CSV table of C-alpha atoms and ligand atoms in Angstrom, one decimal:
chain,number,residue,atom,x,y,z
A,563,MET,CA,30.4,-0.3,-15.7
A,564,LYS,CA,29.2,-0.3,-12.4
A,565,ASN,CA,26.6,-2.8,-12.9
A,566,VAL,CA,22.9,-1.6,-10.7
A,567,VAL,CA,20.4,-4.6,-9.5
A,568,ILE,CA,16.7,-2.9,-8.7
A,569,LEU,CA,14.8,-5.2,-6.7
A,570,GLY,CA,10.4,-4.6,-7.1
A,571,ALA,CA,9.2,-1.7,-9.3
A,572,GLY,CA,6.9,-0.4,-7.1
A,573,TYR,CA,7.1,2.9,-6.1
A,574,ALA,CA,11.0,2.9,-4.6
A,575,GLY,CA,11.8,0.8,-7.2
A,576,LEU,CA,11.0,3.1,-10.4
A,577,THR,CA,11.8,6.3,-8.8
A,578,THR,CA,15.7,5.1,-8.2
A,579,LEU,CA,15.4,3.8,-12.0
A,580,LYS,CA,14.4,7.2,-13.1
A,581,GLY,CA,16.7,8.6,-11.5
A,582,LEU,CA,19.4,6.2,-13.0
A,583,LYS,CA,17.9,6.4,-16.6
A,584,LYS,CA,20.5,8.7,-18.3
A,585,ALA,CA,23.3,7.4,-17.0
A,586,ALA,CA,21.9,4.2,-18.2
A,587,LYS,CA,21.9,5.2,-21.4
A,588,ALA,CA,24.9,7.3,-21.5
A,589,GLY,CA,26.4,3.7,-20.6
A,590,GLU,CA,27.8,4.7,-17.7
A,591,VAL,CA,26.3,2.0,-15.6
A,592,LYS,CA,24.0,-1.2,-16.7
A,593,VAL,CA,20.8,-1.3,-14.7
A,594,THR,CA,18.8,-4.8,-14.3
A,595,LEU,CA,15.2,-4.1,-13.1
A,596,VAL,CA,14.1,-7.3,-10.9
A,597,ASN,CA,10.6,-7.4,-10.3
A,598,LYS,CA,7.6,-10.2,-10.4
A,599,ASN,CA,4.6,-9.2,-12.4
A,600,SER,CA,5.5,-7.5,-16.1
A,601,TYR,CA,3.6,-4.4,-14.4
A,602,HIS,CA,3.7,-2.2,-11.9
A,603,TYR,CA,0.3,-1.2,-9.2
A,604,ASP,CA,-0.1,1.5,-7.7
A,605,THR,CA,-0.3,0.1,-3.9
A,606,VAL,CA,-1.9,3.7,-2.6
A,607,ASN,CA,-5.2,3.2,-5.3
A,608,LEU,CA,-5.5,-0.3,-4.3
A,609,HIS,CA,-8.1,-0.1,-1.8
A,610,GLU,CA,-10.5,1.3,-4.9
A,611,VAL,CA,-9.4,-2.5,-6.7
A,612,SER,CA,-10.9,-4.0,-3.5
A,613,ALA,CA,-14.0,-1.9,-3.1
A,614,GLY,CA,-14.8,-3.3,-6.9
A,615,ASN,CA,-15.1,0.4,-7.6
A,616,ILE,CA,-12.3,0.4,-10.5
A,617,PRO,CA,-11.2,-2.5,-12.3
A,618,SER,CA,-6.6,-3.0,-11.4
A,619,ARG,CA,-5.5,-2.1,-15.0
A,620,ASP,CA,-6.6,1.0,-13.6
A,621,ILE,CA,-3.8,1.6,-11.1
A,622,CYS,CA,-1.4,-0.3,-13.5
A,623,ILE,CA,1.3,0.4,-15.3
A,624,ASP,CA,3.4,-2.1,-17.9
A,625,ILE,CA,7.5,-2.3,-16.8
A,626,LYS,CA,8.0,-2.4,-20.6
A,627,ASP,CA,6.5,1.0,-21.0
A,628,VAL,CA,9.5,2.4,-18.6
A,629,VAL,CA,12.1,0.5,-19.5
A,630,THR,CA,14.8,2.3,-21.6
A,631,PRO,CA,18.3,1.7,-23.4
A,632,GLY,CA,20.4,0.4,-20.9
A,633,VAL,CA,18.1,-1.1,-18.0
A,634,SER,CA,17.1,-4.8,-18.7
A,635,PHE,CA,14.1,-6.2,-17.0
A,636,VAL,CA,14.1,-9.5,-15.4
A,637,GLN,CA,10.4,-10.3,-14.7
A,638,ASP,CA,10.8,-13.3,-11.6
A,639,GLU,CA,10.2,-13.5,-8.4
A,640,VAL,CA,13.2,-12.8,-6.3
A,641,ILE,CA,14.1,-15.6,-3.4
A,642,LYS,CA,17.2,-15.0,-2.0
A,643,ILE,CA,19.9,-12.3,-1.6
A,644,ASP,CA,23.1,-13.6,-1.3
A,645,THR,CA,25.3,-10.8,0.4
A,646,GLU,CA,28.5,-12.0,0.1
A,647,LYS,CA,29.0,-13.8,-3.1
A,648,LYS,CA,26.7,-10.3,-4.6
A,649,LEU,CA,24.5,-12.5,-5.9
A,650,VAL,CA,20.9,-12.5,-6.2
A,651,LEU,CA,18.8,-15.5,-6.4
A,652,THR,CA,15.1,-15.6,-8.7
A,653,LYS,CA,13.4,-18.7,-9.2
A,654,LYS,CA,14.8,-18.9,-12.8
A,655,HIS,CA,18.0,-16.7,-12.6
A,656,GLU,CA,21.2,-16.3,-10.9
A,657,ILE,CA,21.9,-12.3,-11.3
A,658,ASP,CA,25.4,-10.5,-10.0
A,659,TYR,CA,25.2,-7.2,-8.8
A,660,ASP,CA,28.1,-4.6,-7.4
A,661,VAL,CA,25.0,-2.4,-6.7
A,662,LEU,CA,22.0,-3.2,-5.1
A,663,VAL,CA,19.1,-1.9,-4.2
A,664,ILE,CA,16.1,-3.5,-2.4
A,665,GLY,CA,13.0,-1.9,-3.1
A,666,LEU,CA,10.5,-5.1,-2.5
A,667,GLY,CA,8.1,-3.1,-0.2
A,668,PHE,CA,5.5,-4.5,2.0
A,669,GLN,CA,3.8,-8.2,3.0
A,670,PRO,CA,0.5,-7.9,5.9
A,671,GLU,CA,1.2,-8.3,9.4
A,672,THR,CA,-1.8,-10.5,11.3
A,673,PHE,CA,0.5,-10.1,14.7
A,674,GLY,CA,-0.8,-13.8,15.9
A,675,ILE,CA,-3.9,-13.1,15.8
A,676,GLU,CA,-5.6,-16.7,15.9
A,677,GLY,CA,-7.5,-17.1,12.9
A,678,MET,CA,-6.3,-13.7,11.1
A,679,ALA,CA,-4.1,-15.0,8.0
A,680,GLU,CA,-6.3,-17.6,7.0
A,681,ASN,CA,-9.2,-15.8,7.2
A,682,ALA,CA,-9.5,-12.3,5.9
A,683,MET,CA,-8.3,-11.2,3.7
A,684,PRO,CA,-5.8,-8.5,3.1
A,685,ILE,CA,-4.6,-5.3,1.1
A,686,ALA,CA,-1.5,-6.5,-0.3
A,687,ASP,CA,-1.5,-6.7,-4.1
A,688,VAL,CA,-3.2,-6.7,-7.6
A,689,LEU,CA,-4.9,-10.1,-6.8
A,690,ALA,CA,-5.6,-9.7,-2.9
A,691,ALA,CA,-7.9,-6.6,-4.5
A,692,GLU,CA,-9.6,-8.2,-7.0
A,693,LYS,CA,-9.9,-10.8,-4.4
A,694,ILE,CA,-11.7,-8.7,-2.2
A,695,ALA,CA,-14.1,-7.2,-4.6
A,696,ALA,CA,-15.1,-10.7,-6.0
A,697,THR,CA,-15.6,-11.7,-2.6
A,698,LEU,CA,-17.8,-9.4,-2.0
A,699,GLU,CA,-20.1,-8.8,-5.2
A,700,ASP,CA,-20.4,-12.6,-4.6
A,701,ASN,CA,-21.4,-12.0,-0.6
A,702,PHE,CA,-24.4,-9.4,-2.3
A,703,ARG,CA,-25.4,-12.3,-5.3
A,704,LYS,CA,-25.6,-15.2,-2.5
A,705,TYR,CA,-27.7,-12.7,0.1
A,706,ALA,CA,-30.2,-11.4,-3.0
A,707,THR,CA,-30.7,-15.3,-4.7
A,708,SER,CA,-30.9,-17.6,-2.1
A,709,GLU,CA,-34.2,-18.6,-0.1
A,710,GLU,CA,-33.1,-18.8,3.3
A,711,LYS,CA,-31.2,-15.0,3.6
A,712,ASP,CA,-28.5,-14.7,5.8
A,713,VAL,CA,-27.5,-11.1,6.3
A,714,LYS,CA,-23.7,-12.2,7.3
A,715,ASP,CA,-23.9,-12.1,3.5
A,716,ILE,CA,-24.3,-8.5,2.6
A,717,SER,CA,-22.2,-7.7,6.3
A,718,VAL,CA,-18.7,-6.3,5.8
A,719,ILE,CA,-15.8,-6.1,9.0
A,720,VAL,CA,-12.8,-4.4,8.3
A,721,GLY,CA,-9.9,-4.8,10.4
A,722,GLY,CA,-8.4,-1.4,10.7
A,723,THR,CA,-9.0,2.4,10.6
A,724,GLY,CA,-5.6,3.1,9.7
A,725,LEU,CA,-5.4,5.2,6.1
A,726,ALA,CA,-6.1,2.0,3.8
A,727,GLY,CA,-9.0,1.1,6.2
A,728,MET,CA,-10.6,4.3,6.5
A,729,GLU,CA,-10.1,4.8,2.6
A,730,PHE,CA,-11.4,1.4,1.5
A,731,LEU,CA,-14.4,2.4,3.7
A,732,GLY,CA,-15.0,5.0,2.6
A,733,GLU,CA,-15.2,3.4,-1.3
A,734,LEU,CA,-17.4,0.9,0.4
A,735,VAL,CA,-19.9,3.5,0.6
A,736,HIS,CA,-19.9,4.5,-2.9
A,737,ARG,CA,-20.1,0.0,-3.6
A,738,LYS,CA,-22.9,-0.7,-1.4
A,739,LYS,CA,-24.8,1.2,-3.3
A,740,GLU,CA,-23.9,-0.1,-6.9
A,741,LEU,CA,-24.9,-3.8,-4.8
A,742,CYS,CA,-27.4,-3.5,-3.6
A,743,SER,CA,-29.0,-1.5,-6.3
A,744,LYS,CA,-28.0,-4.4,-9.2
A,745,TYR,CA,-29.0,-7.1,-6.7
A,746,GLY,CA,-32.2,-5.6,-5.5
A,747,ILE,CA,-31.6,-5.4,-2.0
A,748,ASP,CA,-32.7,-2.6,0.5
A,749,GLU,CA,-29.1,-0.7,1.6
A,750,LYS,CA,-30.7,-0.2,5.0
A,751,LEU,CA,-30.6,-4.2,5.8
A,752,VAL,CA,-26.4,-3.9,4.3
A,753,LYS,CA,-24.0,-3.6,8.0
A,754,ILE,CA,-20.3,-2.1,7.6
A,755,TYR,CA,-18.6,-1.8,10.3
A,756,GLY,CA,-14.4,-0.1,10.8
A,757,LEU,CA,-12.6,-2.0,14.0
A,758,ASP,CA,-9.9,-0.5,15.4
A,759,ALA,CA,-7.6,-1.5,18.5
A,760,ALA,CA,-6.5,2.6,18.7
A,761,PRO,CA,-8.9,5.0,21.1
A,762,THR,CA,-8.2,7.9,18.2
A,763,LEU,CA,-8.7,7.8,14.6
A,764,LEU,CA,-6.7,9.0,12.7
A,765,PRO,CA,-4.4,10.7,14.9
A,766,MET,CA,-2.2,12.6,11.6
A,767,PHE,CA,-5.5,15.2,11.5
A,768,THR,CA,-6.9,17.6,14.0
A,769,LYS,CA,-10.0,16.8,15.8
A,770,GLU,CA,-12.1,18.3,13.2
A,771,TYR,CA,-10.7,16.2,10.7
A,772,SER,CA,-10.7,12.7,11.8
A,773,ASP,CA,-14.6,13.7,12.9
A,774,TYR,CA,-15.3,14.9,9.8
A,775,ALA,CA,-14.2,11.4,8.3
A,776,ARG,CA,-16.2,9.6,10.3
A,777,LYS,CA,-19.2,11.2,10.8
A,778,TYR,CA,-19.1,10.5,7.1
A,779,LEU,CA,-18.8,7.1,6.8
A,780,GLU,CA,-21.6,6.9,9.8
A,781,ASP,CA,-23.9,9.3,7.8
A,782,ASN,CA,-23.1,6.3,5.3
A,783,GLY,CA,-24.7,3.8,7.5
A,784,ILE,CA,-20.7,2.8,8.7
A,785,GLU,CA,-20.3,1.6,11.7
A,786,ILE,CA,-17.0,2.7,13.0
A,787,ILE,CA,-15.3,0.9,16.8
A,788,LEU,CA,-12.2,2.5,18.4
A,789,GLY,CA,-10.9,1.1,21.0
A,790,ALA,CA,-11.8,-3.0,19.7
A,791,GLY,CA,-9.1,-5.2,20.9
A,792,ILE,CA,-9.5,-7.7,17.5
A,793,LYS,CA,-8.9,-11.4,19.7
A,794,GLY,CA,-9.6,-13.0,16.2
A,795,ALA,CA,-11.0,-14.2,12.9
A,796,THR,CA,-13.3,-17.0,12.2
A,797,ALA,CA,-14.7,-18.0,8.3
A,798,ASP,CA,-17.0,-15.9,9.3
A,799,SER,CA,-16.8,-13.6,12.1
A,800,PHE,CA,-14.3,-11.2,13.8
A,801,ILE,CA,-14.3,-11.9,17.6
A,802,ILE,CA,-13.7,-8.4,19.4
A,803,GLU,CA,-13.0,-7.1,23.1
A,804,VAL,CA,-14.7,-3.3,24.0
A,805,GLU,CA,-14.4,-2.6,27.3
A,806,GLY,CA,-13.6,-5.5,28.6
A,807,GLU,CA,-16.9,-7.3,26.9
A,808,ARG,CA,-16.3,-10.6,24.6
A,809,LYS,CA,-18.2,-9.8,21.0
A,810,GLU,CA,-18.7,-11.4,18.2
A,811,LEU,CA,-19.8,-9.8,15.4
A,812,LYS,CA,-20.6,-11.4,11.9
A,813,ALA,CA,-20.0,-11.1,8.3
A,814,SER,CA,-19.1,-12.8,5.3
A,815,THR,CA,-16.5,-10.5,3.8
A,816,LEU,CA,-13.1,-9.9,6.2
A,817,VAL,CA,-11.1,-7.6,5.2
A,818,TRP,CA,-7.2,-7.1,7.1
A,819,THR,CA,-6.2,-4.0,6.7
A,820,ALA,CA,-4.6,-3.4,10.4
A,821,GLY,CA,-1.1,-4.4,10.3
A,822,VAL,CA,1.5,-4.6,7.2
A,823,ARG,CA,5.3,-5.1,8.0
A,824,GLY,CA,8.5,-5.5,4.7
A,825,ASN,CA,9.4,-8.2,2.7
A,826,LYS,CA,10.4,-11.1,4.6
A,827,LEU,CA,13.3,-11.8,2.2
A,828,MET,CA,14.6,-8.8,4.8
A,829,ASP,CA,14.5,-11.0,7.8
A,830,GLU,CA,16.6,-13.9,5.8
A,831,THR,CA,19.2,-11.4,4.2
A,832,PHE,CA,20.1,-9.3,7.3
A,833,PRO,CA,19.0,-12.0,10.4
A,834,GLU,CA,20.7,-9.8,12.8
A,835,LEU,CA,20.2,-6.6,11.7
A,836,SER,CA,16.2,-6.7,10.1
A,837,LYS,CA,13.0,-6.7,12.6
A,838,ARG,CA,9.7,-7.5,10.4
A,839,GLY,CA,10.5,-6.8,7.8
A,840,ARG,CA,12.6,-3.5,7.9
A,841,LEU,CA,16.3,-2.5,8.6
A,842,VAL,CA,17.0,0.9,10.4
A,843,THR,CA,19.5,2.5,7.4
A,844,THR,CA,22.1,4.6,7.6
A,845,GLN,CA,21.6,8.2,7.0
A,846,GLN,CA,22.7,7.4,3.1
A,847,LEU,CA,20.5,4.7,2.9
A,848,THR,CA,22.3,1.4,2.9
A,849,VAL,CA,22.6,-1.6,5.0
A,850,PRO,CA,25.4,-0.3,8.3
A,851,GLY,CA,28.4,-2.1,7.1
A,852,MET,CA,27.3,-2.7,4.0
A,853,GLU,CA,27.7,1.1,1.2
A,854,ASP,CA,27.3,-1.6,-1.9
A,855,ILE,CA,23.4,-1.9,-0.7
A,856,TYR,CA,20.5,1.1,-0.5
A,857,ILE,CA,17.1,-0.5,0.8
A,858,VAL,CA,14.3,2.0,-0.3
A,859,GLY,CA,10.5,2.0,0.5
A,860,ASP,CA,8.8,0.0,3.0
A,861,CYS,CA,12.1,-2.1,3.7
A,862,ALA,CA,13.9,0.7,4.8
A,863,ALA,CA,13.0,2.0,8.9
A,864,PHE,CA,14.8,5.6,8.0
A,865,ILE,CA,15.4,7.7,11.6
A,866,GLU,CA,17.1,10.7,10.9
A,867,THR,CA,19.8,11.8,12.4
A,868,GLY,CA,18.5,13.9,15.7
A,869,GLN,CA,15.4,11.7,16.0
A,870,GLU,CA,14.5,8.8,17.6
A,871,ARG,CA,11.7,6.7,15.6
A,872,PRO,CA,11.9,6.1,12.0
A,873,TYR,CA,9.2,7.4,9.9
A,874,PRO,CA,6.1,5.6,8.8
A,875,THR,CA,6.7,3.8,5.7
A,876,THR,CA,4.7,5.1,2.8
A,877,ALA,CA,4.4,6.0,-1.0
A,878,GLN,CA,5.5,9.9,-0.4
A,879,ILE,CA,9.1,8.4,1.2
A,880,ALA,CA,9.2,6.0,-1.5
A,881,ASN,CA,9.4,7.8,-3.9
A,882,GLN,CA,11.6,10.9,-1.8
A,883,MET,CA,14.4,7.2,-1.3
A,884,GLY,CA,14.2,6.2,-4.6
A,885,ALA,CA,14.8,9.6,-6.0
A,886,TYR,CA,17.6,10.0,-3.3
A,887,VAL,CA,19.5,6.8,-4.2
A,888,GLY,CA,19.3,7.3,-8.4
A,889,ALA,CA,21.5,10.4,-7.2
A,890,ARG,CA,23.9,8.7,-5.9
A,891,ILE,CA,24.4,6.1,-7.6
A,892,SER,CA,24.4,8.4,-10.5
A,893,GLY,CA,27.4,9.9,-9.1
A,894,LYS,CA,25.5,13.1,-7.8
A,895,PRO,CA,26.8,15.4,-4.6
A,896,VAL,CA,23.3,14.4,-3.2
A,897,GLY,CA,24.4,14.0,1.1
A,898,ASP,CA,22.6,12.2,3.3
A,899,PHE,CA,19.3,11.7,2.8
A,900,LYS,CA,16.6,14.6,4.1
A,901,TYR,CA,12.8,13.0,4.6
A,902,ILE,CA,10.5,16.8,3.4
A,903,ASN,CA,6.8,15.1,4.6
A,904,ARG,CA,4.4,16.9,2.6
A,905,GLY,CA,1.4,15.8,4.3
A,906,VAL,CA,-1.7,13.5,4.7
A,907,VAL,CA,-4.4,13.3,2.5
A,908,CYS,CA,-7.6,10.7,3.4
A,909,SER,CA,-9.8,9.4,0.7
A,910,LEU,CA,-13.0,8.6,1.5
A,911,GLY,CA,-14.4,7.8,-1.7
A,912,HIS,CA,-14.0,9.7,-4.9
A,913,LYS,CA,-15.9,12.6,-4.1
A,914,ASP,CA,-14.9,13.1,-1.0
A,915,GLY,CA,-11.9,13.5,1.4
A,916,ILE,CA,-9.5,15.1,3.9
A,917,ALA,CA,-7.1,16.9,3.4
A,918,ASP,CA,-3.3,18.1,5.7
A,919,VAL,CA,-0.6,19.3,3.7
A,920,MET,CA,2.3,21.2,3.4
A,921,GLY,CA,2.0,24.6,4.6
A,922,GLY,CA,-0.8,24.6,6.5
A,923,LYS,CA,-3.1,23.9,4.2
A,924,LYS,CA,-6.2,22.0,5.2
A,925,SER,CA,-9.2,21.2,3.6
A,926,LYS,CA,-12.7,18.4,3.3
A,927,GLY,CA,-15.0,17.5,1.0
A,928,PHE,CA,-14.6,17.5,-3.2
A,929,LYS,CA,-11.7,19.5,-3.1
A,930,ALA,CA,-9.3,17.4,-0.5
A,931,ALA,CA,-11.1,14.0,-2.9
A,932,LYS,CA,-9.5,15.9,-6.2
A,933,LEU,CA,-6.0,17.0,-4.3
A,934,LYS,CA,-5.7,13.4,-3.4
A,935,LYS,CA,-5.7,12.3,-7.1
A,936,ILE,CA,-3.4,15.5,-8.3
A,937,ILE,CA,-1.1,14.1,-5.4
A,938,GLU,CA,-1.4,10.9,-6.9
A,939,ALA,CA,-0.5,11.8,-10.4
A,940,LYS,CA,2.2,13.7,-9.5
A,941,ALA,CA,3.8,10.9,-7.4
A,942,ILE,CA,3.3,8.5,-10.7
A,943,TYR,CA,4.7,11.6,-13.0
A,944,GLU,CA,7.7,10.7,-10.3
A,945,LEU,CA,8.0,7.4,-11.9
A,946,THR,CA,7.1,7.8,-15.6
A,947,ASP,CA,6.4,11.0,-17.3
A,948,VAL,CA,3.8,12.7,-17.4
A,949,ILE,CA,1.2,11.5,-19.7
A,950,THR,CA,1.6,8.3,-18.2
A,951,ALA,CA,0.5,10.5,-14.9
A,952,LEU,CA,-2.5,12.2,-15.6
A,953,LYS,CA,-4.0,9.0,-17.4
A,954,ASN,CA,-2.8,6.3,-14.6
A,955,GLN,CA,-4.9,8.8,-12.4
A,956,ARG,CA,-8.0,9.3,-14.8
A,957,ILE,CA,-7.4,13.4,-15.4
A,958,LEU,CA,-6.5,12.7,-18.5
B,770,FAD,P1,5.6,-1.9,-3.0
B,770,FAD,O1,4.9,-0.7,-3.8
B,770,FAD,O2,4.6,-2.9,-2.3
B,770,FAD,O3,6.3,-2.4,-4.5
B,770,FAD,C1,6.7,-3.2,-4.3
B,770,FAD,C2,7.3,-4.0,-5.1
B,770,FAD,O4,8.1,-5.5,-5.4
B,770,FAD,C3,6.1,-4.9,-6.0
B,770,FAD,O5,6.0,-4.1,-7.8
B,770,FAD,C4,6.1,-6.7,-5.6
B,770,FAD,O6,5.3,-7.1,-6.5
B,770,FAD,C5,7.8,-5.7,-5.7
B,770,FAD,N1,8.1,-7.3,-5.5
B,770,FAD,C6,7.5,-8.0,-4.1
B,770,FAD,N2,8.7,-9.1,-3.4
B,770,FAD,C7,8.8,-9.6,-4.4
B,770,FAD,C8,9.9,-10.9,-4.8
B,770,FAD,N3,9.8,-11.7,-4.0
B,770,FAD,N4,10.4,-11.0,-6.1
B,770,FAD,C9,10.5,-9.5,-7.3
B,770,FAD,N5,9.6,-8.8,-7.2
B,770,FAD,C10,8.7,-8.7,-5.8
B,770,FAD,N6,1.0,5.7,1.4
B,770,FAD,C11,1.3,7.4,0.7
B,770,FAD,O7,1.8,8.1,0.6
B,770,FAD,N7,-0.2,8.1,0.9
B,770,FAD,C12,-1.2,6.9,0.5
B,770,FAD,O8,-2.3,7.6,0.7
B,770,FAD,C13,-1.0,5.6,0.8
B,770,FAD,N8,-2.6,5.4,1.1
B,770,FAD,C14,-2.3,3.9,1.3
B,770,FAD,C15,-3.4,3.0,0.2
B,770,FAD,C16,-3.2,1.4,1.1
B,770,FAD,C17,-4.5,0.8,0.5
B,770,FAD,C18,-2.1,0.7,1.0
B,770,FAD,C19,-1.9,-0.6,1.4
B,770,FAD,C20,-1.5,1.0,1.3
B,770,FAD,C21,-1.1,2.6,1.2
B,770,FAD,N9,-0.1,3.5,1.5
B,770,FAD,C22,-0.2,5.3,1.2
B,770,FAD,C23,1.5,3.1,1.9
B,770,FAD,C24,2.5,2.4,0.2
B,770,FAD,O9,1.8,2.2,-0.3
B,770,FAD,C25,3.3,2.3,0.4
B,770,FAD,O10,4.5,2.9,1.0
B,770,FAD,C26,3.8,2.0,-0.2
B,770,FAD,O11,3.7,1.2,-1.6
B,770,FAD,C27,5.4,1.3,-0.6
B,770,FAD,O12,5.7,1.2,-1.9
B,770,FAD,P2,7.5,0.2,-2.3
B,770,FAD,O13,8.0,0.9,-3.6
B,770,FAD,O14,8.0,0.0,-1.0
B,770,FAD,O15,6.4,-0.9,-2.4
C-alpha cells in the first residue's frame, strides 16, 4: 500500500487530502497529514481577525472533523525533510513516506528593510492576526485613558496595498468606527495610512475599479500613498521616500503586508532548486528529478508550458493544485496540471468590494462583497463539505 504523507493543512494540503479520502477508506493508500496546529485556518480571512472584526474561531476548522477512515493526523511542527532517506522529521516524530506532498504555505518576507521584521506585525497566521487586533485595541485604549494624548496611538500604518493590505484597510473602516465609539474618540483624529512602492493600485483590476477601491478608503479617512519607497521601520514609525523626499510617518500600530515568500524549509530541503521558499515544479507539480515529491500551494512556483513567469500564489491556485495532486496520486488519468484563473475579488469590509470574475463579470459594492463570501464558501467546500463551508463563511 502506498504510504502518502501530506505536510500542511492549508488549502493545498486539505484539498490533496480530500482527493485521497476515497482511496484511503478503500485501503488503497495510507495517508498521514502533518500540521503544526490542531486546526486549519482560512488565510484569506486573516485580515478580518487582524482588524478585530471577527474572532479567530470563525475562520478555523478542527482537523479532527476532516480526518476520515484510513487517514491519520500528526499534530507537530516539521523541522526537516530528508529526501535521501524518505523521512520527515517533526519535533517529536520521524515519519517515513513513499510519496510526499509539501503544502507548508507562506511566511512573511521583509526584503531586509531595516527594522521591519522587528517592529511591524505581519498578517501571517492566526496568532499573528490576534496580536494585531489586540495591539490596535490596546493603543486606542491607551489614547483614551492617557492624560497626555498622543495621536500616534490612534494611528495605523499598513505597509503594502496589495490584496491583503487593501482588504485589511477595508476592515479597518468598520473597526475604527467601533473603537472610536467604544473609547469616546473623535473619528476625525484617527490616521490610517496604506503605503506602497508601486505606482498603481491593484493593477489586476481595471483603473475604474481600483479608483473605486481607493475612493472608498479615502472617503472613509484612509490615506493611500503610492510610489512610497519603504526604507525602514522603528518602534513607532515607518520611514518612507516619496519623490526623492524622506519622511517619517508616526503610528503605534504598524502592519506589514507587502511581502510573502514560501516556507523556509523549502530552501533547506532543496538548496539548489528553491528560491525564497518556492520551487519551480514540473508540469505535474513534482520536484524536478524527484517524482515522489509534490509541491503544492505557496511553496510551488508553477510555470505553465509556453509561459515565462509563475502564476501568483493564491488560495485559488493552491486548491486547484491540491485537487490535481490528490487525483494523480489516487491513480486518476489527469495529464499535466492546468490552472484555471476564475478571477479576483477584493473585499472592502463586509459590505463593499470590487470583483472581476471569470467570464468578464465585474461588480462593485455590496454585490462584490457577497460574491467574495460565496467564493470563499466554495473554496472551503473544496476542502471539506457543504455544511462546514456555509457555516465557515457565516452564510448559515
Ligand atoms: P497556507 O494556507 O499558508 O497553509 C499552510 C499550512 O501549513 C498552515 O496550516 C500552517 O500552519 C502549516 N505549516 C507551516 N509550516 C509548518 C511546519 N513547519 N510544520 C507543520 N505545519 C506547518 N488568496 C486568494 O486566492 N484570494 C484571496 O482573497 C486572498 N486573500 C488573502 C488575504 C490575506 C490577508 C492573506 C495573508 C493571503 C491571501 N491570499 C488570498 C493568499 C492565500 O491565502 C494563500 O495563497 C494560501 O493560503 C496558500 O495556501 P497554502 O495551502 O499553500 O498555505
